[in-house]
Structure formats: structure tokens, C-alpha cells
Short mmCIF file of C-alpha atoms in Angstrom, two decimals:
data_model
loop_
_atom_site.label_atom_id
_atom_site.label_comp_id
_atom_site.label_asym_id
_atom_site.label_seq_id
_atom_site.Cartn_x
_atom_site.Cartn_y
_atom_site.Cartn_z
CA MET A 23 81.70 155.31 195.50
CA ALA A 24 78.31 155.52 193.97
CA PHE A 25 79.46 159.36 192.99
CA ARG A 26 82.82 157.88 191.38
CA SER A 27 80.95 155.48 189.51
CA LEU A 28 78.68 158.01 187.87
CA SER A 29 81.47 160.02 187.40
CA THR A 30 83.27 157.54 185.06
CA LEU A 31 80.08 156.67 183.50
CA ASN A 32 79.68 160.07 182.67
CA LEU A 33 83.22 160.64 181.62
CA ARG A 34 82.87 157.53 179.42
CA ARG A 35 79.74 158.51 177.64
CA GLY A 36 81.16 162.08 176.98
CA ILE A 37 84.16 160.68 175.45
CA ARG A 38 82.01 158.11 173.55
CA GLU A 39 79.99 161.23 172.35
CA SER A 40 82.84 163.30 171.38
CA LEU A 41 84.53 160.58 169.45
CA SER A 42 81.67 159.79 167.64
CA LEU A 43 81.25 163.31 166.79
CA HIS A 44 84.66 163.66 165.74
CA GLU A 45 84.18 160.55 163.91
CA GLY A 46 81.49 161.97 161.71
CA LYS A 47 83.41 165.25 161.45
CA LEU A 48 86.37 163.15 160.04
CA GLY A 49 83.98 161.35 157.80
CA SER A 50 82.89 164.73 156.07
CA LYS A 51 86.49 166.03 156.20
CA LYS A 52 87.35 162.77 154.52
CA PHE A 53 84.50 163.32 151.93
CA ARG A 54 86.04 166.89 151.24
CA ALA A 55 89.46 165.61 150.84
CA ALA A 56 87.85 163.07 148.34
CA LEU A 57 85.95 165.88 146.56
CA PHE A 58 89.54 167.84 146.42
CA LEU A 59 91.35 164.81 145.11
CA ILE A 60 88.70 164.40 142.50
CA LEU A 61 89.29 168.31 141.49
CA ILE A 62 92.75 168.11 141.07
CA GLY A 63 92.45 164.73 138.93
CA ILE A 64 89.74 166.54 136.85
CA VAL A 65 91.50 169.52 136.55
CA GLY A 66 95.05 168.32 135.96
CA ARG A 67 93.98 165.66 133.24
CA LEU A 68 92.26 168.47 131.55
CA LEU A 69 94.72 171.35 131.54
CA LEU A 70 97.71 168.82 131.03
CA LEU A 71 95.96 167.20 128.15
CA ASN A 72 98.28 167.89 125.61
CA LEU A 73 101.26 166.96 127.23
CA ALA A 74 101.87 163.23 126.94
CA ASN A 75 101.97 161.51 130.32
CA ILE A 76 102.16 164.32 132.70
CA GLU A 77 98.75 164.21 134.93
CA THR A 78 97.33 164.34 138.16
CA VAL A 79 95.27 161.36 138.19
CA LEU A 80 97.89 158.85 139.48
CA VAL A 81 98.58 161.03 142.55
CA ALA A 82 94.74 161.62 143.35
CA SER A 83 94.59 157.71 143.20
CA LEU A 84 97.67 157.37 145.37
CA LEU A 85 96.07 159.71 147.95
CA ALA A 86 92.73 158.43 148.14
CA GLY A 87 94.19 154.86 148.72
CA THR A 88 96.64 155.60 151.24
CA TYR A 89 95.04 158.12 153.28
CA LEU A 90 91.37 157.88 152.66
CA GLY A 91 90.66 153.99 152.07
CA GLY A 92 87.28 152.26 152.03
CA ILE A 93 84.72 153.04 149.26
CA TYR A 94 87.34 156.13 148.17
CA VAL A 95 89.99 153.66 146.73
CA VAL A 96 86.88 153.17 144.05
CA ILE A 97 85.31 156.37 143.71
CA VAL A 98 88.29 158.82 143.55
CA PRO A 99 89.94 157.21 140.29
CA ILE A 100 86.74 156.29 138.48
CA SER A 101 84.97 159.61 139.21
CA ILE A 102 87.82 161.52 137.88
CA MET A 103 88.18 159.27 134.64
CA LEU A 104 84.34 158.96 133.98
CA SER A 105 84.06 162.77 134.17
CA THR A 106 87.01 163.79 132.23
CA ASP A 107 86.48 160.83 129.86
CA ALA A 108 83.03 161.90 129.00
CA ILE A 109 84.44 165.53 127.94
CA ILE A 110 87.49 164.41 125.91
CA TYR A 111 85.58 161.63 124.18
CA VAL A 112 82.77 163.91 123.37
CA ALA A 113 84.10 167.06 122.78
CA ARG A 114 87.46 166.29 121.54
CA TYR A 115 88.06 162.52 120.50
CA PRO A 116 89.24 162.76 116.73
CA GLY A 117 88.05 159.11 116.52
CA PHE A 118 91.15 157.50 115.04
CA TYR A 119 90.94 154.20 116.86
CA PRO A 120 87.93 152.30 116.96
CA ILE A 121 85.62 152.96 119.94
CA GLY A 122 85.97 149.23 120.99
CA ASP A 123 89.56 149.10 121.19
CA ILE A 124 89.38 152.42 122.99
CA ALA A 125 86.55 151.14 125.59
CA LEU A 126 88.90 147.53 125.92
CA LEU A 127 92.17 150.33 126.58
CA ALA A 128 89.90 152.26 128.96
CA LEU A 129 89.55 148.93 131.07
CA PHE A 130 93.24 148.77 131.46
CA VAL A 131 93.41 152.22 132.40
CA TYR A 132 90.41 152.72 134.70
CA SER A 133 91.85 149.13 136.50
CA GLY A 134 95.42 150.85 136.59
CA TYR A 135 94.51 153.80 138.63
CA MET A 136 92.25 151.66 141.00
CA MET A 137 95.33 149.32 141.28
CA ILE A 138 97.46 152.21 142.48
CA SER A 139 94.61 152.98 144.79
CA LEU A 140 94.35 149.64 145.92
CA ILE A 141 98.19 149.28 146.54
CA GLY A 142 98.11 152.65 148.21
CA SER A 143 95.45 151.21 150.60
CA ALA A 144 97.44 147.96 151.22
CA THR A 145 100.31 150.37 152.81
CA ARG A 146 97.73 152.60 154.30
CA ARG A 147 99.50 154.68 157.22
CA ARG A 148 97.41 154.60 160.19
CA HIS A 149 97.93 158.19 161.45
CA LEU A 150 97.88 161.04 159.29
CA ILE A 151 101.12 163.08 160.29
CA PHE A 152 102.05 165.98 158.52
CA ARG A 153 105.63 165.67 158.15
CA LEU A 154 108.74 165.51 155.57
CA ARG A 155 109.10 161.76 156.17
CA SER A 156 105.48 161.02 155.16
CA ILE A 157 106.06 162.97 151.71
CA ALA A 158 109.35 161.79 151.05
CA LEU A 159 107.87 157.92 151.57
CA LEU A 160 104.74 158.72 149.27
CA THR A 161 107.03 160.03 146.77
CA SER A 162 109.48 157.43 146.76
CA MET A 163 106.39 154.64 146.36
CA SER A 164 104.93 156.73 143.54
CA ILE A 165 108.04 155.95 141.30
CA PRO A 166 107.52 151.97 141.04
CA LEU A 167 104.03 152.43 141.23
CA THR A 168 103.94 154.79 137.90
CA VAL A 169 106.42 152.27 136.38
CA PHE A 170 103.99 149.35 137.13
CA TYR A 171 101.01 151.28 136.01
CA ASP A 172 102.70 152.13 132.77
CA VAL A 173 103.81 148.22 132.01
CA TRP A 174 100.03 147.40 132.91
CA THR A 175 98.56 150.04 130.52
CA ALA A 176 101.31 149.44 127.89
CA THR A 177 100.20 145.73 127.97
CA GLY A 178 96.88 146.57 127.58
CA MET A 179 97.84 149.04 124.56
CA TRP A 180 99.39 145.95 122.93
CA LEU A 181 96.53 143.79 123.36
CA THR A 182 94.14 146.24 121.74
CA ILE A 183 96.07 148.20 119.33
CA THR A 184 99.72 147.85 118.71
CA GLY A 185 99.95 144.00 118.67
CA ARG A 186 97.50 143.70 116.11
CA PRO A 187 97.45 144.71 112.64
CA PRO A 188 98.31 147.10 110.84
CA ILE A 189 100.97 147.75 113.65
CA SER A 190 101.59 144.20 114.72
CA GLN A 191 104.36 144.77 117.60
CA SER A 192 105.79 142.30 119.80
CA ILE A 193 104.78 143.00 123.32
CA TRP A 194 108.69 143.67 123.83
CA GLN A 195 108.50 146.51 120.78
CA THR A 196 105.40 148.13 122.72
CA LEU A 197 107.17 148.37 126.15
CA GLY A 198 110.41 149.66 124.57
CA MET A 199 108.58 152.50 122.89
CA GLN A 200 106.80 153.02 126.42
CA VAL A 201 110.13 153.87 127.90
CA PRO A 202 110.11 157.66 127.06
CA PHE A 203 106.79 157.98 127.99
CA THR A 204 107.19 155.89 131.27
CA LEU A 205 110.12 158.33 132.16
CA LEU A 206 107.90 161.62 131.49
CA HIS A 207 105.17 159.83 133.87
CA ILE A 208 107.64 159.25 136.57
CA LEU A 209 108.68 163.19 136.24
CA SER A 210 105.05 163.81 136.68
CA SER A 211 104.81 162.10 139.77
CA LEU A 212 107.97 163.35 141.04
CA ILE A 213 106.45 167.13 140.53
CA PHE A 214 102.68 166.37 141.28
CA VAL A 215 102.91 163.92 144.48
CA PRO A 216 105.28 166.14 146.69
CA ILE A 217 103.10 169.15 145.70
CA PHE A 218 99.50 167.69 146.01
CA GLY A 219 100.74 165.38 149.05
CA THR A 220 102.00 168.10 151.00
CA ILE A 221 98.53 170.13 150.66
CA PHE A 222 96.46 166.66 151.34
CA LEU A 223 98.48 165.85 154.47
CA TYR A 224 98.54 169.53 155.80
CA TYR A 225 94.73 169.63 155.58
CA MET A 226 94.23 166.13 156.77
CA SER A 227 96.36 166.13 159.59
CA HIS A 228 95.15 169.70 161.12
CA PRO A 229 91.70 169.72 162.68
CA THR A 230 89.55 172.40 162.13
CA GLU A 231 88.32 174.32 165.11
CA VAL A 232 84.97 172.33 165.19
CA GLU A 233 86.62 169.12 165.14
CA ALA A 234 89.38 170.08 167.87
CA ALA A 235 86.43 171.45 170.23
CA ALA A 236 84.56 167.75 169.51
CA ALA A 237 87.41 166.04 170.52
CA VAL A 238 87.68 167.53 173.85
CA PRO A 239 85.81 164.81 176.41
CA VAL A 240 82.74 166.26 178.30
CA ARG A 241 83.15 165.66 181.91
CA ASP A 242 80.21 165.75 184.49
CA SER A 243 80.15 168.82 186.60
CA MET B 18 118.21 173.46 177.77
CA LYS B 19 114.43 173.02 176.03
CA ARG B 20 114.89 176.15 173.72
CA LYS B 21 118.10 174.49 172.63
CA ALA B 22 116.97 171.10 171.94
CA ALA B 23 114.18 172.92 170.22
CA ARG B 24 116.59 174.71 167.72
CA ASN B 25 118.16 171.76 167.27
CA ILE B 26 115.03 169.93 166.13
CA ASN B 27 114.40 172.92 164.11
CA ARG B 28 117.62 172.97 162.45
CA ARG B 29 117.54 169.30 161.48
CA SER B 30 114.12 169.59 159.84
CA LEU B 31 115.39 172.67 158.00
CA LEU B 32 118.23 170.62 156.68
CA ALA B 33 116.15 167.31 156.07
CA SER B 34 113.74 169.69 153.97
CA ILE B 35 116.63 171.32 152.26
CA ALA B 36 117.87 167.56 151.24
CA PHE B 37 114.44 166.38 150.20
CA ALA B 38 114.07 169.35 147.96
CA ALA B 39 117.28 169.34 146.39
CA SER B 40 117.37 165.39 145.78
CA LEU B 41 113.79 165.94 144.21
CA THR B 42 115.02 168.87 142.19
CA VAL B 43 117.98 166.67 140.86
CA SER B 44 115.76 163.69 140.17
CA VAL B 45 113.46 165.87 138.21
CA ALA B 46 116.42 167.56 136.15
CA GLY B 47 118.24 163.85 135.60
CA VAL B 48 114.93 162.27 134.44
CA TRP B 49 114.01 165.16 132.25
CA ALA B 50 117.43 165.26 130.59
CA LEU B 51 117.49 161.36 129.98
CA ALA B 52 113.81 161.71 128.61
CA ASN B 53 114.56 164.66 126.39
CA ALA B 54 118.26 163.70 125.34
CA SER B 55 117.61 159.93 124.49
CA PHE B 56 114.28 159.51 122.88
CA LEU B 57 111.95 162.08 122.45
CA GLN B 58 113.64 164.60 119.43
CA GLY B 59 112.78 164.15 116.02
CA VAL B 60 114.91 162.59 113.22
CA PRO B 61 117.85 165.08 112.69
CA PRO B 62 118.53 166.09 108.51
CA SER B 63 120.66 163.55 106.69
CA SER B 64 124.32 164.82 106.05
CA GLU B 65 124.54 163.21 103.09
CA ASP B 66 122.24 163.29 99.76
CA ILE B 67 119.78 160.46 99.54
CA HIS B 68 117.33 159.20 96.82
CA LEU B 69 113.81 158.92 97.85
CA ARG B 70 110.25 158.68 96.48
CA LEU B 71 106.62 159.84 97.74
CA LYS B 72 103.22 158.64 96.94
CA VAL B 73 100.83 160.82 98.32
CA THR B 74 97.08 159.19 97.79
CA GLY B 75 93.93 161.46 98.88
CA GLY B 76 90.12 160.68 98.69
CA SER B 77 90.19 161.31 94.85
CA TRP B 78 93.48 162.20 93.89
CA SER B 79 97.09 160.68 93.86
CA ILE B 80 100.55 162.16 93.47
CA SER B 81 104.06 161.34 93.09
CA PHE B 82 107.18 162.86 93.76
CA GLU B 83 110.70 161.92 93.71
CA SER B 84 114.02 163.41 94.57
CA ASN B 85 117.75 162.23 94.10
CA ALA B 86 119.40 164.50 96.23
CA SER B 87 117.15 165.05 99.54
CA ARG B 88 118.63 165.25 103.17
CA ASN B 89 114.83 165.29 104.61
CA ASN B 90 115.03 161.61 105.99
CA SER B 91 111.94 161.54 107.97
CA ALA B 92 108.31 160.54 106.83
CA PHE B 93 107.10 163.99 107.84
CA SER B 94 110.05 166.20 106.24
CA PHE B 95 110.21 164.21 102.70
CA LEU B 96 106.32 165.00 102.77
CA LEU B 97 106.72 168.61 103.31
CA GLU B 98 109.61 168.68 100.74
CA GLY B 99 106.96 167.00 98.12
CA ALA B 100 104.45 169.72 99.12
CA ARG B 101 106.69 172.52 98.42
CA ALA B 102 107.90 171.14 95.35
CA LEU B 103 104.38 170.04 93.84
CA HIS B 104 102.42 172.79 95.75
CA PHE B 105 99.73 170.86 97.70
CA SER B 106 98.96 171.85 101.35
CA VAL B 107 99.67 170.41 104.42
CA VAL B 108 98.38 171.11 107.82
CA TRP B 109 99.98 169.26 110.89
CA GLN B 110 99.89 169.98 114.51
CA ASN B 111 103.10 170.05 116.60
CA TRP B 112 103.61 168.79 120.10
CA THR B 113 106.56 170.70 121.16
CA MET B 114 105.97 169.33 124.73
CA PRO B 115 107.82 165.98 124.93
CA PRO B 116 107.71 163.90 122.56
CA ASP B 117 108.61 166.45 120.01
CA SER B 118 106.08 165.06 117.49
CA VAL B 119 103.90 166.00 114.75
CA PHE B 120 100.25 165.14 113.94
CA VAL B 121 99.38 165.60 110.29
CA HIS B 122 95.54 166.87 109.96
CA SER B 123 95.23 167.22 106.35
CA ILE B 124 97.16 167.02 102.82
CA GLY B 125 95.55 168.38 99.77
CA GLY B 126 92.64 169.52 101.33
CA ASP B 127 91.63 166.12 102.31
CA VAL B 128 90.75 166.45 106.27
CA ASN B 129 91.41 163.82 108.98
CA GLY B 130 87.79 162.08 110.08
CA ASP B 131 86.29 162.81 106.57
CA ASN B 132 84.11 159.53 106.08
CA GLY B 133 85.96 157.94 108.63
CA ARG B 134 89.16 158.36 106.82
CA TRP B 135 92.81 159.43 108.11
CA TRP B 136 96.07 160.35 107.19
CA GLN B 137 98.36 157.20 107.63
CA TYR B 138 101.95 156.76 106.08
CA TRP B 139 103.98 153.45 104.88
CA ILE B 140 107.59 153.05 104.34
CA ASP B 141 108.52 150.57 101.91
CA GLY B 142 105.10 148.72 102.53
CA ALA B 143 105.44 148.93 106.30
CA TYR B 144 103.13 150.71 108.22
CA GLY B 145 104.28 153.58 110.38
CA SER B 146 103.72 153.27 114.09
CA VAL B 147 105.54 156.40 115.39
CA GLY B 148 105.16 160.02 114.98
CA ALA B 149 106.10 161.07 111.22
CA ASN B 150 109.04 163.18 112.10
CA HIS B 151 110.54 160.12 114.06
CA ALA B 152 110.13 157.86 111.15
CA VAL B 153 113.53 157.41 109.55
CA LEU B 154 114.00 157.26 105.53
CA ASN B 155 117.05 155.58 104.19
CA ASP B 156 118.42 155.78 100.68
CA GLY B 157 116.15 154.14 98.29
CA ASP B 158 112.66 154.10 100.51
CA VAL B 159 109.27 154.84 99.36
CA LEU B 160 107.12 156.78 101.32
CA GLU B 161 103.71 156.29 100.84
CA TRP B 162 101.23 158.41 102.61
CA ARG B 163 97.32 157.38 102.25
CA PHE B 164 93.89 158.76 103.52
CA ALA B 165 92.01 155.59 104.67
CA HIS B 166 90.29 153.92 107.17
CA TYR B 167 91.69 152.45 110.34
CA PRO B 168 92.78 149.64 110.46
CA PRO B 169 93.39 150.31 106.81
#
């Protein structure tokens, strides 16, 4: 009886230790995954800068919210936007619109990506399983989220620029002019969400050798 | 038995993957066609001759041009017609990926950003809020390009 109790105790401790080790590894894996998302966001945004609304920040924000959660909901979109804005505005922004208007518009853009991440986080899937259904679901989810993001930022555009002189459009005119750009944005999501979603889910759902070893419970001899 | 079940699952997965890839391809093509066909092309040339006037006001100069038989019925194409007729330079950037649009960088040597001024256009006194090659000119319109601060 005493032997069995000791054995059970050791088994439990072993499982607890290995699980905490696994969580630690998962934590660092999450960190690496977040770095990957930040990287695709930054590289994609800079490389595709001349293509209207074709971008990778939305997919990075969506994946961060849906599969990483926690602090990454904020860190991933904000890191991408801050670092790329620093490059874009210092190196190549021509300066047509006043900087105050651009700063106000940036609030809508930043909060838009954060909201995408938060909505992803609210629908967070508990198990990371690499399968077609997850990718299809993610892709389907990205379409209404893209429309939502565009309506939000177009509203910001109207408040800061197009609704004011000399343009003085109505909100409906601004939203109407947004339509072709939203179509391009949906196109961007339809292309990038499956590509990066597949890579990301594959990475997150496949344990490394160290993680697999750590997940095996330790038994007393 | 197990092998047969596994084979069925593999076949089902393969079919689902093909169906997903196919529906994705159709969606991408459909959205692209819709965006490209309905909204993103510049103004096609007019099929009839129209009467248009152009005024260009630079940093320290201005120029006027008039045509009674123009078919260049966009704010950009009529500017180019004026430039060809009066021999002043226009430098612009094409955005060939949608939207098919142009951004005018300089006219007559006045370059965007000089002293915080930028090239902007008005049609019959109304500020242009779309790419110049998307802004339609109608018979009798007055097109004005001004090198001015924003907001003007």
C-alpha cells in the first residue's frame, strides 16, 4: 500500500514536472511563433507597400489572436505596425497630409488590427490541430473580419481626411469609394490566410523532439 | 480492413483538399475579376470631340490651354495634352497594380513637397478626390492644376 502511494506520488510529480516543462517549451514556442508572425507582417507590409490593400498584417493579427492569445493579441499587430510605420514615415512618406491627420488615422489602423486579433482571441480554438478544416475556417473567418476592418478604417479616413475640406465627402461616399479597395483586401486575405495559416498551424501543432520527450511522464523505478 | 478504412480517409482528405483549393481559386479569380472590371480602370478616351480648358498654376508661373476637339476626357490625359501642346514637363508615377492610377510628381519643374506644396487639381472649382486618370471631364469643363499647400 505504501509502495503504491509512493509510486502514485512520484508518477504525479513526474507528470507535473514534465507538463510544466512542456508548458515552458510551449511558451517559448509561442514566442517563436509570435516572432514568425511579426516577421511575415513586417516583410509583407514593406514588400507589398505599392499594392493597395494587399498586405500580411491582417493575417498575422488574426493568427496571433486565434492561436496565441494573451499578450500576443497586442504585441504582434502593434510591433508590426510600429516598426514598419517608423521605416515608411521616416524613409519614404512624402508628407502630403498633415502629420496630425495621419496620426489620428493611424489610431484607427492600429486599433483595427488589434480588434481583428481580439475577435480571433474571442473565437480562440483550444486545440491546435493541423487540418484542412482549421485552415478553411480561418479563411472563411478572415472575409467578414476584412470587411469589418475596412469599414472601421474607412470611417477613420472620413473623420480625419475625406469628411473635411477640401474633399468634404459624406460617409457614404467614402464607404462607396472604399469598395474596390475592400475587394482587393478580401483578395489579399484569401491568398495569405491559407498560406500563412497552413505554415503556422503546421509549426504550432507539431511538437519538436525536445517537447515530445518532455511530455512523456517520468515513472519511478 | 484497417488499411481499407485508412485508404478511405486518405481519399476523403484528398478530395476535401482539392475541393478547398478549387473553391479558393474560384473565389480569388471572382473577386479579382469583380474588382478589376467594375472599379479600377481609368477613364477610357471620349468617343466624341469635347471642348475643354486647362489652367496650370505653378510656384511662380501659370499657363493656360484650350481645346475645342479633345478626346482626353480625364484630368490626367488632358493635362498631358496641354503639356504636349505647350511643351512643359509632367512627371508621374504609374500604379499599375490595381487601382490603375497615377500620381503626378511634378509639372513644369515644380516638384511635390517643395516648400510644403503639392500638385492638386480641381474640375469646375471642385476639388479632385480621386486619381487624376479616374476623374472624368465633360464638355465645357475647366480643369485647374495648382501647386499648393494641403489643405489648400
